[in-house]
Short mmCIF file of C-alpha atoms and ligand atoms in Angstrom, two decimals:
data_model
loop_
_atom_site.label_atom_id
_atom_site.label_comp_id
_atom_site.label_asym_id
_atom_site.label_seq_id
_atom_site.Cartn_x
_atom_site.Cartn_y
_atom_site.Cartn_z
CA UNK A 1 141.13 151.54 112.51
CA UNK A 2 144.80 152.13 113.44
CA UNK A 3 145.71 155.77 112.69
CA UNK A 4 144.63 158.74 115.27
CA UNK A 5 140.84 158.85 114.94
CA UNK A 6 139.60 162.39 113.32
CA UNK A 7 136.50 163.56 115.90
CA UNK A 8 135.09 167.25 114.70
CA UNK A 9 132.78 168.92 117.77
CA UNK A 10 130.18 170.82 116.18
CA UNK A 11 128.33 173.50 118.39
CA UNK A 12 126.96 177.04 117.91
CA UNK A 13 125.19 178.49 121.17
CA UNK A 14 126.77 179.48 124.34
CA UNK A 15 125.22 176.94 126.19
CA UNK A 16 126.91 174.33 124.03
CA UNK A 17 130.19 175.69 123.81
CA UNK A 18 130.21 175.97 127.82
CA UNK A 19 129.72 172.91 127.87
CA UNK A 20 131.83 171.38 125.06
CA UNK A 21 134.59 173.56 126.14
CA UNK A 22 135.85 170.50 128.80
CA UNK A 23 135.26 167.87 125.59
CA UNK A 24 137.29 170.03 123.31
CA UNK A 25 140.28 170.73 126.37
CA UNK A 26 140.08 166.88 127.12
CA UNK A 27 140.54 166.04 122.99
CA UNK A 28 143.24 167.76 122.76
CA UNK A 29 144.94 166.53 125.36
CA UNK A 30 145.00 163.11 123.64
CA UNK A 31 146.84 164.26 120.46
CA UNK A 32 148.72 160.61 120.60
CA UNK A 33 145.39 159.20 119.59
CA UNK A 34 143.08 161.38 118.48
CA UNK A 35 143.36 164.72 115.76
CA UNK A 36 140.38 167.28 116.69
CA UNK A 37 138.88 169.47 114.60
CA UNK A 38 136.14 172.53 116.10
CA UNK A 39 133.42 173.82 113.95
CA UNK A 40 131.12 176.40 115.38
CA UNK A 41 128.12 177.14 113.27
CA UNK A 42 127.95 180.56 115.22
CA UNK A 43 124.08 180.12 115.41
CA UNK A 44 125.39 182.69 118.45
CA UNK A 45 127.72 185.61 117.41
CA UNK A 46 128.92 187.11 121.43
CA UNK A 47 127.48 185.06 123.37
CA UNK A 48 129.42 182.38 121.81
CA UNK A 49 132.54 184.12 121.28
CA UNK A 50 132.75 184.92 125.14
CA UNK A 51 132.99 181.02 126.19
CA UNK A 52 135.87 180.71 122.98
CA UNK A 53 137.97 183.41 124.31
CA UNK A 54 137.63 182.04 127.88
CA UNK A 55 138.36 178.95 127.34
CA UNK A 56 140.81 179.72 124.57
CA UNK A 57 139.29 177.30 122.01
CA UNK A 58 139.82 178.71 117.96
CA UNK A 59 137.59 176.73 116.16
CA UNK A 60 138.60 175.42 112.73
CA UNK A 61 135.56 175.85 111.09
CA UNK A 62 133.51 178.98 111.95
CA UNK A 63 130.21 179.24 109.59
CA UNK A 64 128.88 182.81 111.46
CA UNK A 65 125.31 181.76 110.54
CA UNK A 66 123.48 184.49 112.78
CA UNK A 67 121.31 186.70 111.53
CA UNK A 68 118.98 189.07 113.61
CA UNK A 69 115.60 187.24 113.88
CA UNK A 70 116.49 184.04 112.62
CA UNK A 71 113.88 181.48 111.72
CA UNK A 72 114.28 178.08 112.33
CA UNK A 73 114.31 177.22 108.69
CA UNK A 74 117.19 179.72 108.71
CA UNK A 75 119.83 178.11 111.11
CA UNK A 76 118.65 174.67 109.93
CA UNK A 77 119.59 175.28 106.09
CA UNK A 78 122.55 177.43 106.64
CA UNK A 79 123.80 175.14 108.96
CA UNK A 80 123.30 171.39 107.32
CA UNK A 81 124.95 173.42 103.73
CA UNK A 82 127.91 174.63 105.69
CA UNK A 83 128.62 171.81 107.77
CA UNK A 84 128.37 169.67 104.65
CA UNK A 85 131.20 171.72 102.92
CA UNK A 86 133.29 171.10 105.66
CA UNK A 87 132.29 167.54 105.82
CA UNK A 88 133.46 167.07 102.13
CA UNK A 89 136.56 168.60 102.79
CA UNK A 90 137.97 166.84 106.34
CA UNK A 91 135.75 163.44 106.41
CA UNK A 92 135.89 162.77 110.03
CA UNK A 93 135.69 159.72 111.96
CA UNK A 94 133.35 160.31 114.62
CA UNK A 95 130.91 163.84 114.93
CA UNK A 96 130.32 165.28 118.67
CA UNK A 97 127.02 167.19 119.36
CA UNK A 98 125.54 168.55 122.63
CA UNK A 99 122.28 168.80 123.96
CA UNK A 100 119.37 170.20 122.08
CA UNK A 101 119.90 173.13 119.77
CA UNK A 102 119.07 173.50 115.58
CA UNK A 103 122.97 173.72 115.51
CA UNK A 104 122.92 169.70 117.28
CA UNK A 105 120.47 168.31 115.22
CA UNK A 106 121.64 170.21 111.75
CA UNK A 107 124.87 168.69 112.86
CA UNK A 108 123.52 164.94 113.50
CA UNK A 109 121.63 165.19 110.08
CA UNK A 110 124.44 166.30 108.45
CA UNK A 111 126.74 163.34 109.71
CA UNK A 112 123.81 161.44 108.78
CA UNK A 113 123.79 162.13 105.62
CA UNK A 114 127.48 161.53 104.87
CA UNK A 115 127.42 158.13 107.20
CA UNK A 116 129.70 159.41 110.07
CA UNK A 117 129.10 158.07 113.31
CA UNK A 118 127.57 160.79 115.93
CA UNK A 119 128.31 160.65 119.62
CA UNK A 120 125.79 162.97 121.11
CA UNK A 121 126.74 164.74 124.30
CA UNK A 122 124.09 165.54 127.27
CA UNK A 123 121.86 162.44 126.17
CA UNK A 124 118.95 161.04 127.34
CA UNK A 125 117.27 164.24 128.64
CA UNK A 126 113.18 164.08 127.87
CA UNK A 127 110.07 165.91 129.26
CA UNK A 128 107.97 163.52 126.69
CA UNK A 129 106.13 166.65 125.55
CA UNK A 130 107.54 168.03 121.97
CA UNK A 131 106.79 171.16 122.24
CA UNK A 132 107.99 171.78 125.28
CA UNK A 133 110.53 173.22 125.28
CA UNK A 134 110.37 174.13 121.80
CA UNK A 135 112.16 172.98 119.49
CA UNK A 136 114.51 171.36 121.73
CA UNK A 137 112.88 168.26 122.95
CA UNK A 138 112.36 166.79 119.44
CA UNK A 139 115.81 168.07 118.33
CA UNK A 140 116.94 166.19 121.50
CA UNK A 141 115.06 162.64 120.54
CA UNK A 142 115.83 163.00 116.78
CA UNK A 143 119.63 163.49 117.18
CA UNK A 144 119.51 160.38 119.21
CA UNK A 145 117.68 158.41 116.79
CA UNK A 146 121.24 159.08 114.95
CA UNK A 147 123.73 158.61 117.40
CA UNK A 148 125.92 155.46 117.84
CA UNK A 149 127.65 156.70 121.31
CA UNK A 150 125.09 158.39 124.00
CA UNK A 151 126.74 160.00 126.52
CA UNK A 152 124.26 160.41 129.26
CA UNK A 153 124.78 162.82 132.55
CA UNK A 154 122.35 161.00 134.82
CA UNK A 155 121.02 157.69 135.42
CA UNK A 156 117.73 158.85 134.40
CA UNK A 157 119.17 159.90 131.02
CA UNK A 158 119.64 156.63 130.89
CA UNK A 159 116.52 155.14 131.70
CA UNK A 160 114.90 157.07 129.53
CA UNK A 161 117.18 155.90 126.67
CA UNK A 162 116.91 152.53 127.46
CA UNK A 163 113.20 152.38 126.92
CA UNK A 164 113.58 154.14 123.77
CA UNK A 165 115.45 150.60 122.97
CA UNK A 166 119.07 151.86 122.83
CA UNK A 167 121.30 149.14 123.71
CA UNK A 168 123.00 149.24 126.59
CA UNK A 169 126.69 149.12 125.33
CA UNK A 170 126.28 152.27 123.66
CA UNK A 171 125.27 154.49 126.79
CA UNK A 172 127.90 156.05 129.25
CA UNK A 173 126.61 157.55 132.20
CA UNK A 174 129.00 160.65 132.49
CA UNK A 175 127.70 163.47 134.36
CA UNK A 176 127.15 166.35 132.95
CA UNK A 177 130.13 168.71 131.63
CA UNK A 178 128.70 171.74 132.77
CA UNK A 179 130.23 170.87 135.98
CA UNK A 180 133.52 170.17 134.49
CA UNK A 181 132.88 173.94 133.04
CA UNK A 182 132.02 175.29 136.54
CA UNK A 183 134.59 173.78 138.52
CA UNK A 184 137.45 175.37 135.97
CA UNK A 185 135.47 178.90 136.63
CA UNK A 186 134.02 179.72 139.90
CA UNK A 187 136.53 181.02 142.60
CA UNK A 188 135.79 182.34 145.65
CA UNK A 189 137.91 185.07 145.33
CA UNK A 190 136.61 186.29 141.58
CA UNK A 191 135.59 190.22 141.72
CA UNK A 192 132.57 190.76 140.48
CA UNK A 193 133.10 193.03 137.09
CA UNK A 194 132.48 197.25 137.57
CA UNK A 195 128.90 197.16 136.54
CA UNK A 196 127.73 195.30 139.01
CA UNK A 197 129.12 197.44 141.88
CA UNK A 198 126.07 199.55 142.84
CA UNK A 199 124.14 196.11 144.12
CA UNK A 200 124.06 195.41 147.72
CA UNK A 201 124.98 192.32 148.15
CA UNK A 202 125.18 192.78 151.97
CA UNK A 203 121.75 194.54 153.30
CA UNK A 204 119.63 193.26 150.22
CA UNK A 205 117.92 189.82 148.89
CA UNK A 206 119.16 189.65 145.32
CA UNK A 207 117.23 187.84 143.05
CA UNK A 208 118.60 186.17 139.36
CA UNK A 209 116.50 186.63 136.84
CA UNK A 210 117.18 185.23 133.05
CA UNK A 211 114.48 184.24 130.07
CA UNK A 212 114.83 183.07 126.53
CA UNK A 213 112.50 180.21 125.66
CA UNK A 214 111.07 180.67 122.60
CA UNK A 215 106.98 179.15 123.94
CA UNK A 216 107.88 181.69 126.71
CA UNK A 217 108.40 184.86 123.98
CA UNK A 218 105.39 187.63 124.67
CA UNK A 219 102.22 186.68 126.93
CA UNK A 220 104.08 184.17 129.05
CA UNK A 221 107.58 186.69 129.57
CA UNK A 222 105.08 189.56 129.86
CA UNK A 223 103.43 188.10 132.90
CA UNK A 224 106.77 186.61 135.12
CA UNK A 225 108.27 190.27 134.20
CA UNK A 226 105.09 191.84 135.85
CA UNK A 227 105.56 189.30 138.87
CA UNK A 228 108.94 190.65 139.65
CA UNK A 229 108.29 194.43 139.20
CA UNK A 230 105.03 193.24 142.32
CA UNK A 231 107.67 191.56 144.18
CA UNK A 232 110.10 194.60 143.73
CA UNK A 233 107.57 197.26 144.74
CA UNK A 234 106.19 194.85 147.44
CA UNK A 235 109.67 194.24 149.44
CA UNK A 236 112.23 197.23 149.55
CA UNK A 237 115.06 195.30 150.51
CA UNK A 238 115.07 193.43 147.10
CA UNK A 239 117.70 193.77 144.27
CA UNK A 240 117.40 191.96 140.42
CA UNK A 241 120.04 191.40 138.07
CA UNK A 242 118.53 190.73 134.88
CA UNK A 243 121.50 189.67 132.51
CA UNK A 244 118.88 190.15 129.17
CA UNK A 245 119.33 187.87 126.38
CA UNK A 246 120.32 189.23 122.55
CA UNK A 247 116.70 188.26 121.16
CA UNK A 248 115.27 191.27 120.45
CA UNK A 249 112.32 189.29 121.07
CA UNK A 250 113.04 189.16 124.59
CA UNK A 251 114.90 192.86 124.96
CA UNK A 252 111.68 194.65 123.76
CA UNK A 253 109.69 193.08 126.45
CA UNK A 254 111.93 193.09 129.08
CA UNK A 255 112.39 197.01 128.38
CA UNK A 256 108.80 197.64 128.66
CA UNK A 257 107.70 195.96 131.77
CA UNK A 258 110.83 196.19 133.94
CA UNK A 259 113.03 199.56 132.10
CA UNK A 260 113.55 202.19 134.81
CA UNK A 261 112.60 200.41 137.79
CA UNK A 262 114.64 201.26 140.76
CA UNK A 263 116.60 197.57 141.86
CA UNK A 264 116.22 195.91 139.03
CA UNK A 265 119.64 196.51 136.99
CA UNK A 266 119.18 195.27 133.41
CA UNK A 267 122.38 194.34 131.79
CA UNK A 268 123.86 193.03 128.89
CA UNK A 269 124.27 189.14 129.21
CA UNK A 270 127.33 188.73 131.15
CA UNK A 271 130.07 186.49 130.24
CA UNK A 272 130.13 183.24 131.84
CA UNK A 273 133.17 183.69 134.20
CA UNK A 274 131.19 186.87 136.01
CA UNK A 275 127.61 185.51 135.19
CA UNK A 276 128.72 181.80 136.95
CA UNK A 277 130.77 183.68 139.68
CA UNK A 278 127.33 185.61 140.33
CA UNK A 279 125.37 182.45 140.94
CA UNK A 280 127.74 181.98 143.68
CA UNK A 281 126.65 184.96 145.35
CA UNK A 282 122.96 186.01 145.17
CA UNK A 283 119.87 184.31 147.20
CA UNK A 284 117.58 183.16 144.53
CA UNK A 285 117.23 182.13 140.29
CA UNK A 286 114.43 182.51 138.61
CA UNK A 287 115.08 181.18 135.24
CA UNK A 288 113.95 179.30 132.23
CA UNK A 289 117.00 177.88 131.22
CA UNK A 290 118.03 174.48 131.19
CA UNK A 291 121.86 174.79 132.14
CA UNK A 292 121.56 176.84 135.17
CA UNK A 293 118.87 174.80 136.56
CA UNK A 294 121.63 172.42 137.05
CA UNK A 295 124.62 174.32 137.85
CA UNK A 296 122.53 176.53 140.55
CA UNK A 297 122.00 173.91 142.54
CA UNK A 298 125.33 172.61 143.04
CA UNK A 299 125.83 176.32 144.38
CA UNK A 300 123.35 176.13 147.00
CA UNK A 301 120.86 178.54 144.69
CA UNK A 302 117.08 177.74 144.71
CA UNK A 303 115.77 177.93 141.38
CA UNK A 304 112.69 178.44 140.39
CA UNK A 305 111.94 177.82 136.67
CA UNK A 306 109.82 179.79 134.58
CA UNK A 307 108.33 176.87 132.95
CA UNK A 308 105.83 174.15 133.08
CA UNK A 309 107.80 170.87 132.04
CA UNK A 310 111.79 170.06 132.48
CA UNK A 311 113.76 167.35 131.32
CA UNK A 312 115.74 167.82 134.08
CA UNK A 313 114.02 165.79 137.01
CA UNK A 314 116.81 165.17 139.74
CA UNK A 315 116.97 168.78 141.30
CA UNK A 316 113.22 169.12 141.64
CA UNK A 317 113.37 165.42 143.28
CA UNK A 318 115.94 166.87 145.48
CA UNK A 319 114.08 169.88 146.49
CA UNK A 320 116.56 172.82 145.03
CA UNK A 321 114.63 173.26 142.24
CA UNK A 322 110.69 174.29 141.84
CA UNK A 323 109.10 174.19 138.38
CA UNK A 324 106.43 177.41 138.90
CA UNK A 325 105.60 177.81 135.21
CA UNK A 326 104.87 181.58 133.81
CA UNK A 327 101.18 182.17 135.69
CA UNK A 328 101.98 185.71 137.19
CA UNK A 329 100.27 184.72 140.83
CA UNK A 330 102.38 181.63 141.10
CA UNK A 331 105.73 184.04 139.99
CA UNK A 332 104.69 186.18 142.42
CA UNK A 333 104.16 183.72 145.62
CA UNK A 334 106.60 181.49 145.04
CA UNK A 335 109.02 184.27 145.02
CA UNK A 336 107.67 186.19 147.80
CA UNK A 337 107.71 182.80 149.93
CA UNK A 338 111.47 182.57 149.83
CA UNK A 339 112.02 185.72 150.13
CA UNK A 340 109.37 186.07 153.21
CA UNK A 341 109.49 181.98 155.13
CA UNK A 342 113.03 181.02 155.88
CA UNK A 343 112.49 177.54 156.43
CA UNK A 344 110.98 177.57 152.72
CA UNK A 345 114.25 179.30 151.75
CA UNK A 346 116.68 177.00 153.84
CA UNK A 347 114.86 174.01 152.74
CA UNK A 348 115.64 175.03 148.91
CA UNK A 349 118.79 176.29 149.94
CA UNK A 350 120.47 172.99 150.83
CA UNK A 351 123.65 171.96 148.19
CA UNK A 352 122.64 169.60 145.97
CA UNK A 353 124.21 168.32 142.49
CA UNK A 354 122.80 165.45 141.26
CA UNK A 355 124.48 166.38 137.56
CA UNK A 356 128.60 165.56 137.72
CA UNK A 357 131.73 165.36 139.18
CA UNK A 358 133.84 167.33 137.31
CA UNK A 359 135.03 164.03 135.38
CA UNK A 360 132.42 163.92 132.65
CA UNK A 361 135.25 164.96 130.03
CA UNK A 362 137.41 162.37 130.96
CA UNK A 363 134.85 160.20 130.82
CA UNK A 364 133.21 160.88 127.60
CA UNK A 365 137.08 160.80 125.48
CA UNK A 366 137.51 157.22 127.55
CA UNK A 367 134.16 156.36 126.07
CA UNK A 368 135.49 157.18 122.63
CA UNK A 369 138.67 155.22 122.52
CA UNK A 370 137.05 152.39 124.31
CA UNK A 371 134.32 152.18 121.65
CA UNK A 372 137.44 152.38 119.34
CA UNK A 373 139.35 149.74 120.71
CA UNK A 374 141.70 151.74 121.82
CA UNK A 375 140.85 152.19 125.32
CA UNK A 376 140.72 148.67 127.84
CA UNK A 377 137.88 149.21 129.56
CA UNK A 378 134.40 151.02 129.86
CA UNK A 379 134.98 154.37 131.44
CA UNK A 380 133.80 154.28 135.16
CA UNK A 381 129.96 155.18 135.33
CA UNK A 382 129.31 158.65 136.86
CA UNK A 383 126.86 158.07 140.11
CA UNK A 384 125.78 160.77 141.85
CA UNK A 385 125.73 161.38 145.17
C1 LIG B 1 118.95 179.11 121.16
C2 LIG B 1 118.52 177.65 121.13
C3 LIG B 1 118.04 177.22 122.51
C4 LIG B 1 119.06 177.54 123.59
C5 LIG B 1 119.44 179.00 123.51
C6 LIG B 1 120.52 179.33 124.50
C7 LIG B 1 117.46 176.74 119.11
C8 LIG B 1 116.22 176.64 118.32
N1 LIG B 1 117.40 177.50 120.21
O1 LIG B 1 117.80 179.90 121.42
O2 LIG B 1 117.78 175.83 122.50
O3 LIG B 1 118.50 177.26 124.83
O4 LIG B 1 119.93 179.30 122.18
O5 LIG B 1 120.62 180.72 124.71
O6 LIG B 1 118.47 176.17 118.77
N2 LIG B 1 121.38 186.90 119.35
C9 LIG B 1 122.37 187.86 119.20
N3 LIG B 1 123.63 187.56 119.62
C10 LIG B 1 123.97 186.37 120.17
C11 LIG B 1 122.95 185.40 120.33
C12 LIG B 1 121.67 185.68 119.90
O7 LIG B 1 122.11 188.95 118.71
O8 LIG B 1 125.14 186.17 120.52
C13 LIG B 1 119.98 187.23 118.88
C14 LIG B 1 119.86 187.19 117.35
O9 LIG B 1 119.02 188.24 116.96
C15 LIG B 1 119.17 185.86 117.11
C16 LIG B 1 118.27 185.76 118.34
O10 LIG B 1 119.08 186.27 119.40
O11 LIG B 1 118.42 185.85 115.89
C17 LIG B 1 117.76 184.38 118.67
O12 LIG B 1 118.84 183.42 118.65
P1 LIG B 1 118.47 181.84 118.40
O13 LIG B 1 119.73 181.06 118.48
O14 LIG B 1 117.64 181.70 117.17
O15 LIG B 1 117.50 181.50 119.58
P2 LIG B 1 117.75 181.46 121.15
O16 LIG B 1 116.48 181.89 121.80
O17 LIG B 1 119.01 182.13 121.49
N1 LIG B 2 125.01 182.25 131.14
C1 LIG B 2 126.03 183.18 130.92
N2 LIG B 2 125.71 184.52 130.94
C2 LIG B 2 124.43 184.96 131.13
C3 LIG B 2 123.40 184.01 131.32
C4 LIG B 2 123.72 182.65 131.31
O1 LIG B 2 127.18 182.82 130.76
O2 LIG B 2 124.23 186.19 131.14
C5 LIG B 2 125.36 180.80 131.11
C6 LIG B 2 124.84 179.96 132.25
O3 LIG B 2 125.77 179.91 133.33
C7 LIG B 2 124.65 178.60 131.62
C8 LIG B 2 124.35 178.92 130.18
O4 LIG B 2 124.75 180.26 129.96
O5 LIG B 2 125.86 177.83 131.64
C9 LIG B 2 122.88 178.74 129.93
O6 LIG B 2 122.56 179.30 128.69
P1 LIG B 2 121.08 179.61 128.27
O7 LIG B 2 120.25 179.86 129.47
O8 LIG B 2 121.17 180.68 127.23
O9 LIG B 2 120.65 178.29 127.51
P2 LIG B 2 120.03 176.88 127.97
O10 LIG B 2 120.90 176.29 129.02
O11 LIG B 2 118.63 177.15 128.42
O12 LIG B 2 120.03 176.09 126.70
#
């Protein structure tokens, strides 16, 4: 191929476009080789739009999928028809996905189906059980059954691809992006946004509390919710921000077993400039997420996540992270042990960041051009420290 190489990113969820944002910045700063096209399947409506206006990205494509309680059926079909239109009209070269959402694999299939190369961002990642989490770690493995160009963050990404039989040409060890997204947001001297003025950062243990998975929706949220109102009513020196996810699923839950309790300050979910500059400054995450399980740690954070499997390994090796799972006890003690032993808490505390460099952008459009021929070498692996 000689002419600039057409590469469309396809995302929909904030988590993905925080961490596509560096892939789409890096694309278009290579407009001598490379013409990039955005399309956003909006499988998020704000939560997405936040990370576009931060990181001033206007997509090209926006399909505004969401619908209040979407099935997966729903963002699967609306998805694969819409990207296909788009597909018909702008044939690209090469498709980018990230991670593990409906929006990534409708996206791979999609490409599939029209015989366009995928490179699939935030590879690699497996906890070997498919439903957990749900549906992510089979939308992980089938979308990179697809891909030609596996851009993994760790070396254990890697491993783990490389006994699935992918060759070994077609894996870059990149780090992960999120870092890239973090370094380009958290400043020491952000102020904390109005709303979050009546915590006391000063005299008080804050604790970080967010929750979305969709195997932890009812029983399992219902019991890690009742943990922290124990651990609130237990120790008076104790603050929560609870940034609440959209899902009503999760809102209705939340509102029952933690509304009107004194220190705990439900909010809105915060946009990812405040929520990431927030990180930075409380004492403890608990959390179910995948993405801040690794960018907590690079802040110093312990985490401790709300589930009972993660397919991301390296911070638990390294001691930041503790996988507790949901059982309302276990919420409970682990908490009140960090919050109670401070060697347990100092121990967790220690910086860690197994996950990037900051460079996993750089890397990943290197990859690209080098798979293209337009590029001399293999980007530099990313090795953590
Ligand atoms: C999705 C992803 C999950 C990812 C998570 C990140 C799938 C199957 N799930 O889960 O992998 O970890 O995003 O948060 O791809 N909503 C709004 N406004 C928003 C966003 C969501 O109102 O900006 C509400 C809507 O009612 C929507 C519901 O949240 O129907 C659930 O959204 P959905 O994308 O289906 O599931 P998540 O749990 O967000
Ligand atoms: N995040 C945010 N605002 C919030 C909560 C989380 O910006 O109120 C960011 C967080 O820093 C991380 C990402 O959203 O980068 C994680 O998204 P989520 O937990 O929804 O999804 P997951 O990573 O589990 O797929």
């Amino acid at each position: 191929m000689t002419g600039k190489i057409k590469v469309m990113s396809i995302f929909g969820t904030r988590p993905e476009a925080i961490k596509m944002a560096p892939v789409v910045m890096e694309l278009m700063r290579h407009t001598d080789a490379i013409e990039t096209r955005t399309l956003v399947t909006a499988q998020h409506r704000e939560m997405l739009d936040q990370v576009l206006h931060l990181f001033r990205i206007v997509p090209d494509y926006d399909l505004n999928i969401m619908a209040e309680g979407q099935t997966l059926f729903d963002i699967t079909s609306r998805a694969m028809h819409g990207i296909n239109e788009v597909f018909l009209q702008e044939r690209p070269d090469l498709v980018l996905v990230h991670g593990d959402t409906t929006t990534t694999f409708a996206g791979a299939l999609a490409a599939y189906y029209h015989q366009i190369p995928v490179g699939h961002v935030e590879a690699g990642l497996r906890t070997h059980d498919i439903y957990s989490p749900f549906p992510e770690e089979m939308n992980r493995r089938l979308t990179g059954g697809i891909a030609t160009l596996h851009f993994a963050p760790t070396s254990s990404s890697y491993e783990n691809l490389r006994a699935e039989g992918v060759p070994d040409g077609r894996i870059f060890v990149t780090g992960n992006t999120v870092i890239d997204a973090l370094h380009h947001t958290v400043r020491e001297d952000y102020v904390l946004p109005e709303e979050l003025s009546q915590v006391d950062f000063r005299n008080h243990r804050v604790l970080l509390v967010t929750t979305h998975r969709r195997e932890n929706l009812g029983e399992p949220m219902r019991h890690v919710y009742r943990a922290i109102r124990d651990v609130i009513e237990q120790m008076e020196a104790v603050e929560v921000i609870f940034p609440v996810h959209r899902n009503p699923k999760v809102r209705e839950i939340v509102r029952e077993e933690l509304g009107g309790l004194e220190r705990v300050h439900l909010i809105d979910p915060l946009d990812y400039e405040p929520f990431a500059n927030l990180m930075a400054r409380v004492d403890i995450v608990l959390t179910d997420s995948g993405g801040i399980q690794e960018e907590a740690p690079s802040l110093g954070k312990p985490v401790l996540v709300l589930r009972d499997t993660t397919e991301r390994p390296e911070a638990v090796a390294a001691g930041t992270v503790r996988l507790i799972g949901t059982d309302e006890q276990r919420v409970y003690s682990e908490t009140m042990r960090l919050l109670t032993e401070p060697t347990a808490y100092t121990h967790m505390a220690e910086a860690v960041n197994p996950y990037g460099d900051g460079e996993a952008a750089r890397r990943i459009i290197e990859a690209i051009l080098y798979h293209a021929g337009r590029f001399p070498e293999p980007p530099d692996a990313f090795h953590s420290a």
